[in-house]
Amino acid sequence: MTDSSAPPAETSTGPTGSALVDWDFAAAAASRLVPPGPRTGRGEIEGIVTELRSAADRAIDPVASTAQLQTPPGTPPALVVDRPGWIRANAASMGAMLEPVLDEVVERRRTADRARAEAKGRELQELGPTAQKVGSTITGTEVAGMLSWLSTKVLGQYDLAPQGNPRLMFVAPNILAAERELDVDPSDFRLWVAMHEETHRVQFTAVPWLREFIIGRARSIGTEIMPEPDTMGERLREIATELPGVLRGETDITQVLATPEQRERLAEVTAVMSLLEGHADVVMDEVGPSVIPTVATIRKRFTERRKGAGGIDKILRRLLGMEAKMRQYRDGAIFVRAVMDQVGVEGFNRVWESPETLPLPTEIADPQAWVARVHG
């Protein structure tokens, strides 16, 4: 029973970060929102699924030979999914990746609410299950919109799966749509995509420490970038002021969200992601016409496609930081090719020795500096 003469209770958030986002609802809502993909017959669907599985297997040896890295035996085979399948997998992975970050957000908010309540002589009262459910559903709806849009863009992915077993996956309707749009040889294009994704798989399976390193850094920066409750209003005003610049392409969303100190940490992770994406691009092209006869045509048309987003699509790319991802492909590939030209593939592969041999942010734009630091 509450003393009716006492000041009213202050209300705080629920017990864990899982109350902030209903990931199951987000996955279900996104799956309902997303269009199914290009119209095609059942026979063609079965054909592309079979060929993508075959392409994943056929990519293993050329990638291993070109990258001089080997996917260990026993690695799960590639999974071919539709858009809802990609959504479900990524909702689960995002939830697992962000759970510690959201737990920290909830704890910060609870601590701030408790301090305010004590200052006013009030008792802190947690939000009830119904209020928590409403809040997590609203946030889940917002996440659903993002997942729905992204699920139409991704061709393939090595899912790091913080909650379970990592796996290579291909999004069949998106690959079909891309090869039709580019008017390229379907078999060559499917194998070319498989080369890129197999390179990602070999990066994370041949380099045992890399997966946990990426997950740990992402969680750490996610926690740091969340504003403290008492500075939330100020940060929202800053973001609102900078948002027009994001939409015009003058800056990217991560630069708006982060403080100068956090931008330094973000730059470190961006350098690693540039390395991974650039390395995959280089390997998929270095495999060459002996394996993919039309590789030059595919690369030319695909590069033009990356540049070609317009209108609302370009705005969404900027808001989600995908414009920055496009720069990662370009900058990383330049770095990888320059290093390989100087010290060969074996010399380049020293990047995988430890976190200390990964390129620094300044070295992505100055490959010679990395060579000097690592090779002496």
mmCIF file of C-alpha atoms in Angstrom:
data_model
loop_
_atom_site.group_PDB
_atom_site.id
_atom_site.type_symbol
_atom_site.label_atom_id
_atom_site.label_comp_id
_atom_site.label_asym_id
_atom_site.label_seq_id
_atom_site.Cartn_x
_atom_site.Cartn_y
_atom_site.Cartn_z
ATOM 1 C CA MET A 1 0.000 0.000 0.000
ATOM 2 C CA THR A 2 1.289 3.491 -0.887
ATOM 3 C CA ASP A 3 1.160 6.394 1.562
ATOM 4 C CA SER A 4 -1.364 8.780 -0.018
ATOM 5 C CA SER A 5 0.383 11.757 1.579
ATOM 6 C CA ALA A 6 3.679 10.984 -0.134
ATOM 7 C CA PRO A 7 4.699 12.733 -3.382
ATOM 8 C CA PRO A 8 3.688 10.842 -6.545
ATOM 9 C CA ALA A 9 6.049 8.114 -7.681
ATOM 10 C CA GLU A 10 8.494 8.702 -10.523
ATOM 11 C CA THR A 11 8.246 6.230 -13.424
ATOM 12 C CA SER A 12 11.295 4.496 -14.854
ATOM 13 C CA THR A 13 11.991 2.037 -17.647
ATOM 14 C CA GLY A 14 11.714 -1.736 -17.583
ATOM 15 C CA PRO A 15 14.285 -4.143 -16.213
ATOM 16 C CA THR A 16 16.398 -4.818 -19.339
ATOM 17 C CA GLY A 17 17.246 -3.432 -22.745
ATOM 18 C CA SER A 18 15.125 -6.140 -24.370
ATOM 19 C CA ALA A 19 12.107 -4.056 -23.350
ATOM 20 C CA LEU A 20 13.216 -1.266 -25.693
ATOM 21 C CA VAL A 21 12.798 -3.176 -28.979
ATOM 22 C CA ASP A 22 10.432 -6.028 -29.766
ATOM 23 C CA TRP A 23 12.659 -7.808 -32.274
ATOM 24 C CA ASP A 24 10.140 -10.566 -33.022
ATOM 25 C CA PHE A 25 7.515 -7.945 -33.822
ATOM 26 C CA ALA A 26 10.035 -6.028 -35.957
ATOM 27 C CA ALA A 27 10.846 -9.154 -37.974
ATOM 28 C CA ALA A 28 7.184 -10.055 -38.477
ATOM 29 C CA ALA A 29 6.198 -6.498 -39.431
ATOM 30 C CA ALA A 30 9.128 -6.097 -41.836
ATOM 31 C CA SER A 31 8.277 -9.413 -43.498
ATOM 32 C CA ARG A 32 4.731 -8.171 -44.101
ATOM 33 C CA LEU A 33 5.962 -4.838 -45.474
ATOM 34 C CA VAL A 34 8.624 -6.049 -47.881
ATOM 35 C CA PRO A 35 7.745 -6.753 -51.535
ATOM 36 C CA PRO A 36 8.456 -10.355 -52.567
ATOM 37 C CA GLY A 37 10.903 -9.528 -55.366
ATOM 38 C CA PRO A 38 10.941 -10.002 -59.142
ATOM 39 C CA ARG A 39 8.136 -11.986 -60.729
ATOM 40 C CA THR A 40 9.390 -15.365 -61.834
ATOM 41 C CA GLY A 41 8.286 -18.946 -62.236
ATOM 42 C CA ARG A 42 8.778 -21.731 -59.732
ATOM 43 C CA GLY A 43 11.280 -23.450 -61.993
ATOM 44 C CA GLU A 44 13.488 -20.352 -62.175
ATOM 45 C CA ILE A 45 13.312 -19.942 -58.393
ATOM 46 C CA GLU A 46 14.441 -23.510 -57.862
ATOM 47 C CA GLY A 47 17.162 -23.000 -60.459
ATOM 48 C CA ILE A 48 18.656 -19.911 -58.835
ATOM 49 C CA VAL A 49 18.599 -21.545 -55.390
ATOM 50 C CA THR A 50 20.444 -24.597 -56.743
ATOM 51 C CA GLU A 51 22.951 -22.487 -58.655
ATOM 52 C CA LEU A 52 23.689 -20.194 -55.716
ATOM 53 C CA ARG A 53 24.418 -23.191 -53.509
ATOM 54 C CA SER A 54 26.695 -24.539 -56.224
ATOM 55 C CA ALA A 55 28.351 -21.127 -56.679
ATOM 56 C CA ALA A 56 29.106 -20.980 -52.952
ATOM 57 C CA ASP A 57 30.870 -24.345 -53.183
ATOM 58 C CA ARG A 58 32.705 -23.415 -56.400
ATOM 59 C CA ALA A 59 33.933 -20.142 -54.873
ATOM 60 C CA ILE A 60 35.808 -21.837 -52.031
ATOM 61 C CA ASP A 61 38.916 -23.025 -53.925
ATOM 62 C CA PRO A 62 39.461 -19.915 -56.103
ATOM 63 C CA VAL A 63 39.077 -17.630 -53.082
ATOM 64 C CA ALA A 64 41.428 -19.773 -50.991
ATOM 65 C CA SER A 65 44.005 -19.753 -53.769
ATOM 66 C CA THR A 66 43.722 -16.032 -54.505
ATOM 67 C CA ALA A 67 43.534 -14.839 -50.883
ATOM 68 C CA GLN A 68 45.900 -17.538 -49.583
ATOM 69 C CA LEU A 69 43.452 -18.119 -46.745
ATOM 70 C CA GLN A 70 41.433 -21.278 -46.150
ATOM 71 C CA THR A 71 37.917 -21.738 -44.799
ATOM 72 C CA PRO A 72 38.246 -24.527 -42.202
ATOM 73 C CA PRO A 73 36.488 -27.838 -42.864
ATOM 74 C CA GLY A 74 33.136 -28.295 -41.197
ATOM 75 C CA THR A 75 32.001 -24.716 -41.825
ATOM 76 C CA PRO A 76 28.212 -24.701 -42.398
ATOM 77 C CA PRO A 77 27.125 -24.528 -46.057
ATOM 78 C CA ALA A 78 25.673 -21.348 -47.506
ATOM 79 C CA LEU A 79 22.007 -20.600 -46.907
ATOM 80 C CA VAL A 80 19.850 -19.240 -49.737
ATOM 81 C CA VAL A 81 16.984 -17.116 -48.408
ATOM 82 C CA ASP A 82 14.171 -14.872 -49.554
ATOM 83 C CA ARG A 83 13.721 -11.367 -48.168
ATOM 84 C CA PRO A 84 11.708 -12.423 -45.093
ATOM 85 C CA GLY A 85 14.379 -15.028 -44.365
ATOM 86 C CA TRP A 86 17.066 -12.349 -44.436
ATOM 87 C CA ILE A 87 14.914 -10.144 -42.181
ATOM 88 C CA ARG A 88 14.446 -12.884 -39.570
ATOM 89 C CA ALA A 89 18.153 -13.705 -39.474
ATOM 90 C CA ASN A 90 19.209 -10.082 -39.172
ATOM 91 C CA ALA A 91 16.585 -9.169 -36.578
ATOM 92 C CA ALA A 92 17.964 -11.980 -34.419
ATOM 93 C CA SER A 93 21.564 -10.895 -34.994
ATOM 94 C CA MET A 94 20.836 -7.216 -34.415
ATOM 95 C CA GLY A 95 19.004 -8.050 -31.208
ATOM 96 C CA ALA A 96 21.936 -10.102 -29.947
ATOM 97 C CA MET A 97 24.467 -7.495 -31.015
ATOM 98 C CA LEU A 98 22.605 -4.608 -29.380
ATOM 99 C CA GLU A 99 21.374 -6.324 -26.212
ATOM 100 C CA PRO A 100 24.352 -5.241 -24.047
ATOM 101 C CA VAL A 101 24.141 -1.727 -25.520
ATOM 102 C CA LEU A 102 20.427 -1.406 -24.778
ATOM 103 C CA ASP A 103 20.911 -2.848 -21.293
ATOM 104 C CA GLU A 104 23.403 -0.048 -20.665
ATOM 105 C CA VAL A 105 20.931 2.542 -21.994
ATOM 106 C CA VAL A 106 18.220 1.251 -19.652
ATOM 107 C CA GLU A 107 20.560 1.240 -16.658
ATOM 108 C CA ARG A 108 21.707 4.800 -17.353
ATOM 109 C CA ARG A 109 18.104 5.955 -17.641
ATOM 110 C CA ARG A 110 17.093 4.139 -14.463
ATOM 111 C CA THR A 111 20.018 5.652 -12.557
ATOM 112 C CA ALA A 112 19.107 9.152 -13.766
ATOM 113 C CA ASP A 113 15.411 8.622 -12.951
ATOM 114 C CA ARG A 114 16.291 7.317 -9.483
ATOM 115 C CA ALA A 115 18.464 10.342 -8.779
ATOM 116 C CA ARG A 116 15.711 12.716 -9.860
ATOM 117 C CA ALA A 117 13.145 10.863 -7.765
ATOM 118 C CA GLU A 118 15.344 10.944 -4.679
ATOM 119 C CA ALA A 119 15.969 14.662 -5.156
ATOM 120 C CA LYS A 120 12.199 15.215 -5.103
ATOM 121 C CA GLY A 121 11.598 12.836 -2.213
ATOM 122 C CA ARG A 122 9.624 10.455 -4.419
ATOM 123 C CA GLU A 123 9.595 6.713 -4.818
ATOM 124 C CA LEU A 124 10.783 5.374 -8.173
ATOM 125 C CA GLN A 125 8.206 3.156 -9.871
ATOM 126 C CA GLU A 126 9.080 0.926 -12.797
ATOM 127 C CA LEU A 127 6.925 0.943 -15.908
ATOM 128 C CA GLY A 128 4.510 -1.963 -15.960
ATOM 129 C CA PRO A 129 4.568 -4.785 -18.556
ATOM 130 C CA THR A 130 1.841 -3.161 -20.666
ATOM 131 C CA ALA A 131 3.660 0.157 -20.952
ATOM 132 C CA GLN A 132 6.912 -1.646 -21.730
ATOM 133 C CA LYS A 133 5.207 -3.678 -24.447
ATOM 134 C CA VAL A 134 3.737 -0.582 -26.074
ATOM 135 C CA GLY A 135 7.120 1.131 -26.093
ATOM 136 C CA SER A 136 8.996 -1.864 -27.495
ATOM 137 C CA THR A 137 6.360 -2.331 -30.199
ATOM 138 C CA ILE A 138 6.632 1.299 -31.297
ATOM 139 C CA THR A 139 10.407 0.965 -31.555
ATOM 140 C CA GLY A 140 9.990 -2.399 -33.257
ATOM 141 C CA THR A 141 7.832 -0.723 -35.894
ATOM 142 C CA GLU A 142 10.612 1.751 -36.647
ATOM 143 C CA VAL A 143 13.167 -1.068 -36.887
ATOM 144 C CA ALA A 144 10.789 -2.978 -39.176
ATOM 145 C CA GLY A 145 10.828 -0.150 -41.714
ATOM 146 C CA MET A 146 14.611 -0.179 -41.793
ATOM 147 C CA LEU A 147 14.833 -3.981 -42.093
ATOM 148 C CA SER A 148 12.219 -4.029 -44.820
ATOM 149 C CA TRP A 149 14.125 -1.524 -46.955
ATOM 150 C CA LEU A 150 17.536 -3.091 -46.358
ATOM 151 C CA SER A 151 16.227 -6.550 -47.224
ATOM 152 C CA THR A 152 15.640 -5.390 -50.810
ATOM 153 C CA LYS A 153 19.270 -4.213 -51.205
ATOM 154 C CA VAL A 154 21.508 -6.942 -49.792
ATOM 155 C CA LEU A 155 22.757 -9.559 -52.256
ATOM 156 C CA GLY A 156 24.693 -11.707 -49.816
ATOM 157 C CA GLN A 157 26.077 -11.581 -46.315
ATOM 158 C CA TYR A 158 28.286 -13.391 -43.868
ATOM 159 C CA ASP A 159 26.101 -13.179 -40.770
ATOM 160 C CA LEU A 160 28.331 -12.872 -37.690
ATOM 161 C CA ALA A 161 25.388 -14.111 -35.562
ATOM 162 C CA PRO A 162 26.494 -12.937 -32.093
ATOM 163 C CA GLN A 163 23.726 -15.123 -30.662
ATOM 164 C CA GLY A 164 24.748 -18.348 -32.353
ATOM 165 C CA ASN A 165 26.462 -19.876 -35.375
ATOM 166 C CA PRO A 166 27.768 -17.550 -38.128
ATOM 167 C CA ARG A 167 26.643 -18.426 -41.629
ATOM 168 C CA LEU A 168 27.003 -17.328 -45.234
ATOM 169 C CA MET A 169 23.706 -16.408 -46.887
ATOM 170 C CA PHE A 170 22.483 -15.228 -50.275
ATOM 171 C CA VAL A 171 19.251 -13.293 -50.895
ATOM 172 C CA ALA A 172 17.956 -14.935 -54.069
ATOM 173 C CA PRO A 173 15.341 -12.351 -55.184
ATOM 174 C CA ASN A 174 17.823 -9.487 -54.837
ATOM 175 C CA ILE A 175 20.461 -11.309 -56.875
ATOM 176 C CA LEU A 176 17.863 -12.059 -59.540
ATOM 177 C CA ALA A 177 16.747 -8.417 -59.620
ATOM 178 C CA ALA A 178 20.351 -7.155 -59.833
ATOM 179 C CA GLU A 179 21.398 -9.450 -62.666
ATOM 180 C CA ARG A 180 18.310 -8.471 -64.651
ATOM 181 C CA GLU A 181 18.903 -4.774 -64.029
ATOM 182 C CA LEU A 182 22.574 -5.016 -65.008
ATOM 183 C CA ASP A 183 21.838 -7.299 -67.980
ATOM 184 C CA VAL A 184 24.780 -9.565 -67.182
ATOM 185 C CA ASP A 185 25.356 -13.280 -67.524
ATOM 186 C CA PRO A 186 23.381 -14.812 -64.616
ATOM 187 C CA SER A 187 25.758 -17.686 -63.910
ATOM 188 C CA ASP A 188 28.814 -15.449 -63.936
ATOM 189 C CA PHE A 189 27.103 -12.859 -61.731
ATOM 190 C CA ARG A 190 26.007 -15.430 -59.161
ATOM 191 C CA LEU A 191 29.514 -16.847 -58.952
ATOM 192 C CA TRP A 192 30.964 -13.322 -58.727
ATOM 193 C CA VAL A 193 28.707 -12.479 -55.777
ATOM 194 C CA ALA A 194 29.634 -15.802 -54.192
ATOM 195 C CA MET A 195 33.339 -14.900 -54.495
ATOM 196 C CA HIS A 196 32.799 -11.690 -52.526
ATOM 197 C CA GLU A 197 30.826 -13.359 -49.751
ATOM 198 C CA GLU A 198 33.133 -16.373 -49.583
ATOM 199 C CA THR A 199 36.001 -13.929 -49.036
ATOM 200 C CA HIS A 200 34.140 -12.548 -46.035
ATOM 201 C CA ARG A 201 33.591 -16.055 -44.750
ATOM 202 C CA VAL A 202 37.265 -16.931 -45.093
ATOM 203 C CA GLN A 203 38.259 -13.671 -43.374
ATOM 204 C CA PHE A 204 36.248 -14.580 -40.280
ATOM 205 C CA THR A 205 36.882 -18.333 -40.246
ATOM 206 C CA ALA A 206 40.589 -18.361 -41.130
ATOM 207 C CA VAL A 207 41.252 -15.524 -38.662
ATOM 208 C CA PRO A 208 39.768 -16.880 -35.395
ATOM 209 C CA TRP A 209 39.996 -13.667 -33.345
ATOM 210 C CA LEU A 210 38.390 -11.373 -35.936
ATOM 211 C CA ARG A 211 34.706 -12.146 -35.275
ATOM 212 C CA GLU A 212 34.840 -11.454 -31.543
ATOM 213 C CA PHE A 213 36.999 -8.408 -32.177
ATOM 214 C CA ILE A 214 34.403 -6.864 -34.526
ATOM 215 C CA ILE A 215 31.474 -7.742 -32.250
ATOM 216 C CA GLY A 216 33.262 -6.346 -29.208
ATOM 217 C CA ARG A 217 34.233 -3.094 -30.917
ATOM 218 C CA ALA A 218 30.728 -2.590 -32.324
ATOM 219 C CA ARG A 219 29.132 -3.077 -28.901
ATOM 220 C CA SER A 220 31.664 -0.835 -27.212
ATOM 221 C CA ILE A 221 31.124 2.026 -29.647
ATOM 222 C CA GLY A 222 27.365 1.538 -29.567
ATOM 223 C CA THR A 223 27.427 1.947 -25.798
ATOM 224 C CA GLU A 224 29.683 4.989 -25.972
ATOM 225 C CA ILE A 225 27.680 6.742 -28.671
ATOM 226 C CA MET A 226 24.439 6.616 -26.681
ATOM 227 C CA PRO A 227 24.032 10.032 -25.042
ATOM 228 C CA GLU A 228 23.691 10.324 -21.280
ATOM 229 C CA PRO A 229 20.078 10.951 -20.177
ATOM 230 C CA ASP A 230 20.827 14.475 -18.970
ATOM 231 C CA THR A 231 22.388 15.432 -22.331
ATOM 232 C CA MET A 232 19.723 13.825 -24.532
ATOM 233 C CA GLY A 233 17.939 17.084 -25.313
ATOM 234 C CA GLU A 234 21.140 18.846 -26.296
ATOM 235 C CA ARG A 235 22.260 15.940 -28.530
ATOM 236 C CA LEU A 236 18.873 15.817 -30.274
ATOM 237 C CA ARG A 237 19.139 19.523 -31.052
ATOM 238 C CA GLU A 238 22.642 19.010 -32.465
ATOM 239 C CA ILE A 239 21.448 16.103 -34.607
ATOM 240 C CA ALA A 240 18.496 18.130 -35.915
ATOM 241 C CA THR A 241 20.877 20.951 -36.845
ATOM 242 C CA GLU A 242 23.241 18.634 -38.725
ATOM 243 C CA LEU A 243 20.619 16.442 -40.398
ATOM 244 C CA PRO A 244 20.239 18.627 -43.520
ATOM 245 C CA GLY A 245 23.944 18.124 -44.178
ATOM 246 C CA VAL A 246 23.451 14.345 -44.009
ATOM 247 C CA LEU A 247 20.616 14.529 -46.522
ATOM 248 C CA ARG A 248 22.744 16.644 -48.872
ATOM 249 C CA GLY A 249 25.592 14.139 -48.641
ATOM 250 C CA GLU A 250 27.967 16.580 -46.952
ATOM 251 C CA THR A 251 28.515 14.294 -43.962
ATOM 252 C CA ASP A 252 27.308 10.882 -42.840
ATOM 253 C CA ILE A 253 25.000 9.944 -40.005
ATOM 254 C CA THR A 254 27.717 8.459 -37.795
ATOM 255 C CA GLN A 255 29.575 11.766 -37.766
ATOM 256 C CA VAL A 256 26.408 13.517 -36.625
ATOM 257 C CA LEU A 257 25.678 11.061 -33.836
ATOM 258 C CA ALA A 258 29.195 10.953 -32.376
ATOM 259 C CA THR A 259 31.285 13.322 -30.321
ATOM 260 C CA PRO A 260 34.823 14.137 -31.552
ATOM 261 C CA GLU A 261 36.278 11.499 -29.221
ATOM 262 C CA GLN A 262 33.797 8.894 -30.419
ATOM 263 C CA ARG A 263 34.575 9.739 -34.031
ATOM 264 C CA GLU A 264 38.137 8.596 -33.433
ATOM 265 C CA ARG A 265 36.858 5.201 -32.272
ATOM 266 C CA LEU A 266 34.461 5.066 -35.202
ATOM 267 C CA ALA A 267 37.343 5.811 -37.568
ATOM 268 C CA GLU A 268 39.218 2.779 -36.222
ATOM 269 C CA VAL A 269 36.268 0.476 -36.916
ATOM 270 C CA THR A 270 35.653 2.112 -40.296
ATOM 271 C CA ALA A 271 39.267 1.381 -41.250
ATOM 272 C CA VAL A 272 38.774 -2.313 -40.449
ATOM 273 C CA MET A 273 35.480 -2.460 -42.352
ATOM 274 C CA SER A 274 37.143 -0.749 -45.322
ATOM 275 C CA LEU A 275 39.835 -3.425 -45.199
ATOM 276 C CA LEU A 276 37.296 -6.265 -45.151
ATOM 277 C CA GLU A 277 35.107 -4.870 -47.926
ATOM 278 C CA GLY A 278 38.026 -3.772 -50.090
ATOM 279 C CA HIS A 279 39.736 -7.140 -49.689
ATOM 280 C CA ALA A 280 36.557 -8.939 -50.762
ATOM 281 C CA ASP A 281 36.224 -6.699 -53.811
ATOM 282 C CA VAL A 282 39.833 -7.274 -54.816
ATOM 283 C CA VAL A 283 39.633 -11.049 -54.409
ATOM 284 C CA MET A 284 36.395 -11.346 -56.399
ATOM 285 C CA ASP A 285 38.004 -9.436 -59.270
ATOM 286 C CA GLU A 286 41.443 -11.069 -59.025
ATOM 287 C CA VAL A 287 39.910 -14.513 -59.521
ATOM 288 C CA GLY A 288 39.652 -13.313 -63.109
ATOM 289 C CA PRO A 289 38.124 -14.308 -66.441
ATOM 290 C CA SER A 290 39.484 -17.856 -66.318
ATOM 291 C CA VAL A 291 36.806 -18.576 -63.710
ATOM 292 C CA ILE A 292 34.290 -15.783 -64.461
ATOM 293 C CA PRO A 293 34.554 -14.924 -68.172
ATOM 294 C CA THR A 294 32.529 -11.701 -68.001
ATOM 295 C CA VAL A 295 34.042 -10.381 -64.759
ATOM 296 C CA ALA A 296 35.186 -7.071 -66.324
ATOM 297 C CA THR A 297 31.702 -6.298 -67.643
ATOM 298 C CA ILE A 298 30.085 -7.223 -64.332
ATOM 299 C CA ARG A 299 32.471 -5.007 -62.340
ATOM 300 C CA LYS A 300 31.952 -2.023 -64.646
ATOM 301 C CA ARG A 301 28.164 -2.230 -64.564
ATOM 302 C CA PHE A 302 27.998 -3.000 -60.860
ATOM 303 C CA THR A 303 30.187 -0.008 -60.017
ATOM 304 C CA GLU A 304 27.883 2.227 -62.049
ATOM 305 C CA ARG A 305 24.898 0.741 -60.219
ATOM 306 C CA ARG A 306 26.462 1.671 -56.855
ATOM 307 C CA LYS A 307 26.645 5.280 -58.046
ATOM 308 C CA GLY A 308 23.192 5.331 -59.519
ATOM 309 C CA ALA A 309 20.867 5.549 -56.517
ATOM 310 C CA GLY A 310 18.636 8.605 -56.652
ATOM 311 C CA GLY A 311 15.764 10.326 -54.944
ATOM 312 C CA ILE A 312 14.375 8.725 -51.815
ATOM 313 C CA ASP A 313 16.724 5.767 -52.227
ATOM 314 C CA LYS A 314 19.766 8.025 -51.924
ATOM 315 C CA ILE A 315 18.293 9.799 -48.894
ATOM 316 C CA LEU A 316 17.692 6.496 -47.122
ATOM 317 C CA ARG A 317 21.211 5.346 -47.949
ATOM 318 C CA ARG A 318 22.606 8.463 -46.340
ATOM 319 C CA LEU A 319 20.422 8.191 -43.259
ATOM 320 C CA LEU A 320 21.429 4.548 -42.768
ATOM 321 C CA GLY A 321 25.107 5.228 -43.402
ATOM 322 C CA MET A 322 25.203 3.197 -46.629
ATOM 323 C CA GLU A 323 26.877 6.006 -48.577
ATOM 324 C CA ALA A 324 29.789 5.610 -46.177
ATOM 325 C CA LYS A 325 29.762 1.859 -46.873
ATOM 326 C CA MET A 326 30.173 2.560 -50.596
ATOM 327 C CA ARG A 327 33.295 4.576 -49.806
ATOM 328 C CA GLN A 328 34.588 1.648 -47.760
ATOM 329 C CA TYR A 329 34.576 -0.587 -50.849
ATOM 330 C CA ARG A 330 36.521 1.988 -52.847
ATOM 331 C CA ASP A 331 39.033 3.075 -50.202
ATOM 332 C CA GLY A 332 39.617 -0.455 -48.945
ATOM 333 C CA ALA A 333 40.221 -1.832 -52.425
ATOM 334 C CA ILE A 334 42.761 0.907 -53.151
ATOM 335 C CA PHE A 335 44.583 0.061 -49.905
ATOM 336 C CA VAL A 336 44.601 -3.684 -50.555
ATOM 337 C CA ARG A 337 45.857 -3.364 -54.137
ATOM 338 C CA ALA A 338 48.575 -0.902 -53.160
ATOM 339 C CA VAL A 339 49.854 -3.140 -50.344
ATOM 340 C CA MET A 340 49.779 -6.256 -52.532
ATOM 341 C CA ASP A 341 51.713 -4.399 -55.230
ATOM 342 C CA GLN A 342 54.463 -3.652 -52.692
ATOM 343 C CA VAL A 343 54.680 -6.816 -50.582
ATOM 344 C CA GLY A 344 52.541 -9.410 -52.377
ATOM 345 C CA VAL A 345 49.619 -11.409 -51.025
ATOM 346 C CA GLU A 346 51.706 -13.072 -48.321
ATOM 347 C CA GLY A 347 52.954 -9.710 -47.116
ATOM 348 C CA PHE A 348 49.448 -8.273 -47.187
ATOM 349 C CA ASN A 349 48.138 -11.181 -45.113
ATOM 350 C CA ARG A 350 50.081 -9.916 -42.129
ATOM 351 C CA VAL A 351 47.021 -7.735 -41.523
ATOM 352 C CA TRP A 352 45.378 -10.860 -40.075
ATOM 353 C CA GLU A 353 48.063 -11.581 -37.470
ATOM 354 C CA SER A 354 46.501 -9.561 -34.640
ATOM 355 C CA PRO A 355 44.439 -6.444 -33.932
ATOM 356 C CA GLU A 356 47.723 -4.512 -33.806
ATOM 357 C CA THR A 357 48.469 -5.276 -37.483
ATOM 358 C CA LEU A 358 45.103 -4.045 -38.753
ATOM 359 C CA PRO A 359 45.390 -0.745 -40.648
ATOM 360 C CA LEU A 360 44.972 2.472 -38.713
ATOM 361 C CA PRO A 361 42.504 5.059 -40.036
ATOM 362 C CA THR A 362 45.342 7.146 -41.484
ATOM 363 C CA GLU A 363 46.882 4.098 -43.149
ATOM 364 C CA ILE A 364 43.835 3.257 -45.266
ATOM 365 C CA ALA A 365 44.617 6.408 -47.264
ATOM 366 C CA ASP A 366 48.380 5.842 -46.969
ATOM 367 C CA PRO A 367 49.171 2.158 -47.631
ATOM 368 C CA GLN A 368 52.909 2.843 -47.568
ATOM 369 C CA ALA A 369 52.587 3.897 -43.923
ATOM 370 C CA TRP A 370 51.076 0.499 -43.055
ATOM 371 C CA VAL A 371 53.832 -1.315 -44.952
ATOM 372 C CA ALA A 372 56.480 0.730 -43.127
ATOM 373 C CA ARG A 373 54.900 0.121 -39.707
ATOM 374 C CA VAL A 374 54.245 -3.617 -40.090
ATOM 375 C CA HIS A 375 57.112 -4.677 -42.380
ATOM 376 C CA GLY A 376 59.703 -2.186 -41.193
#
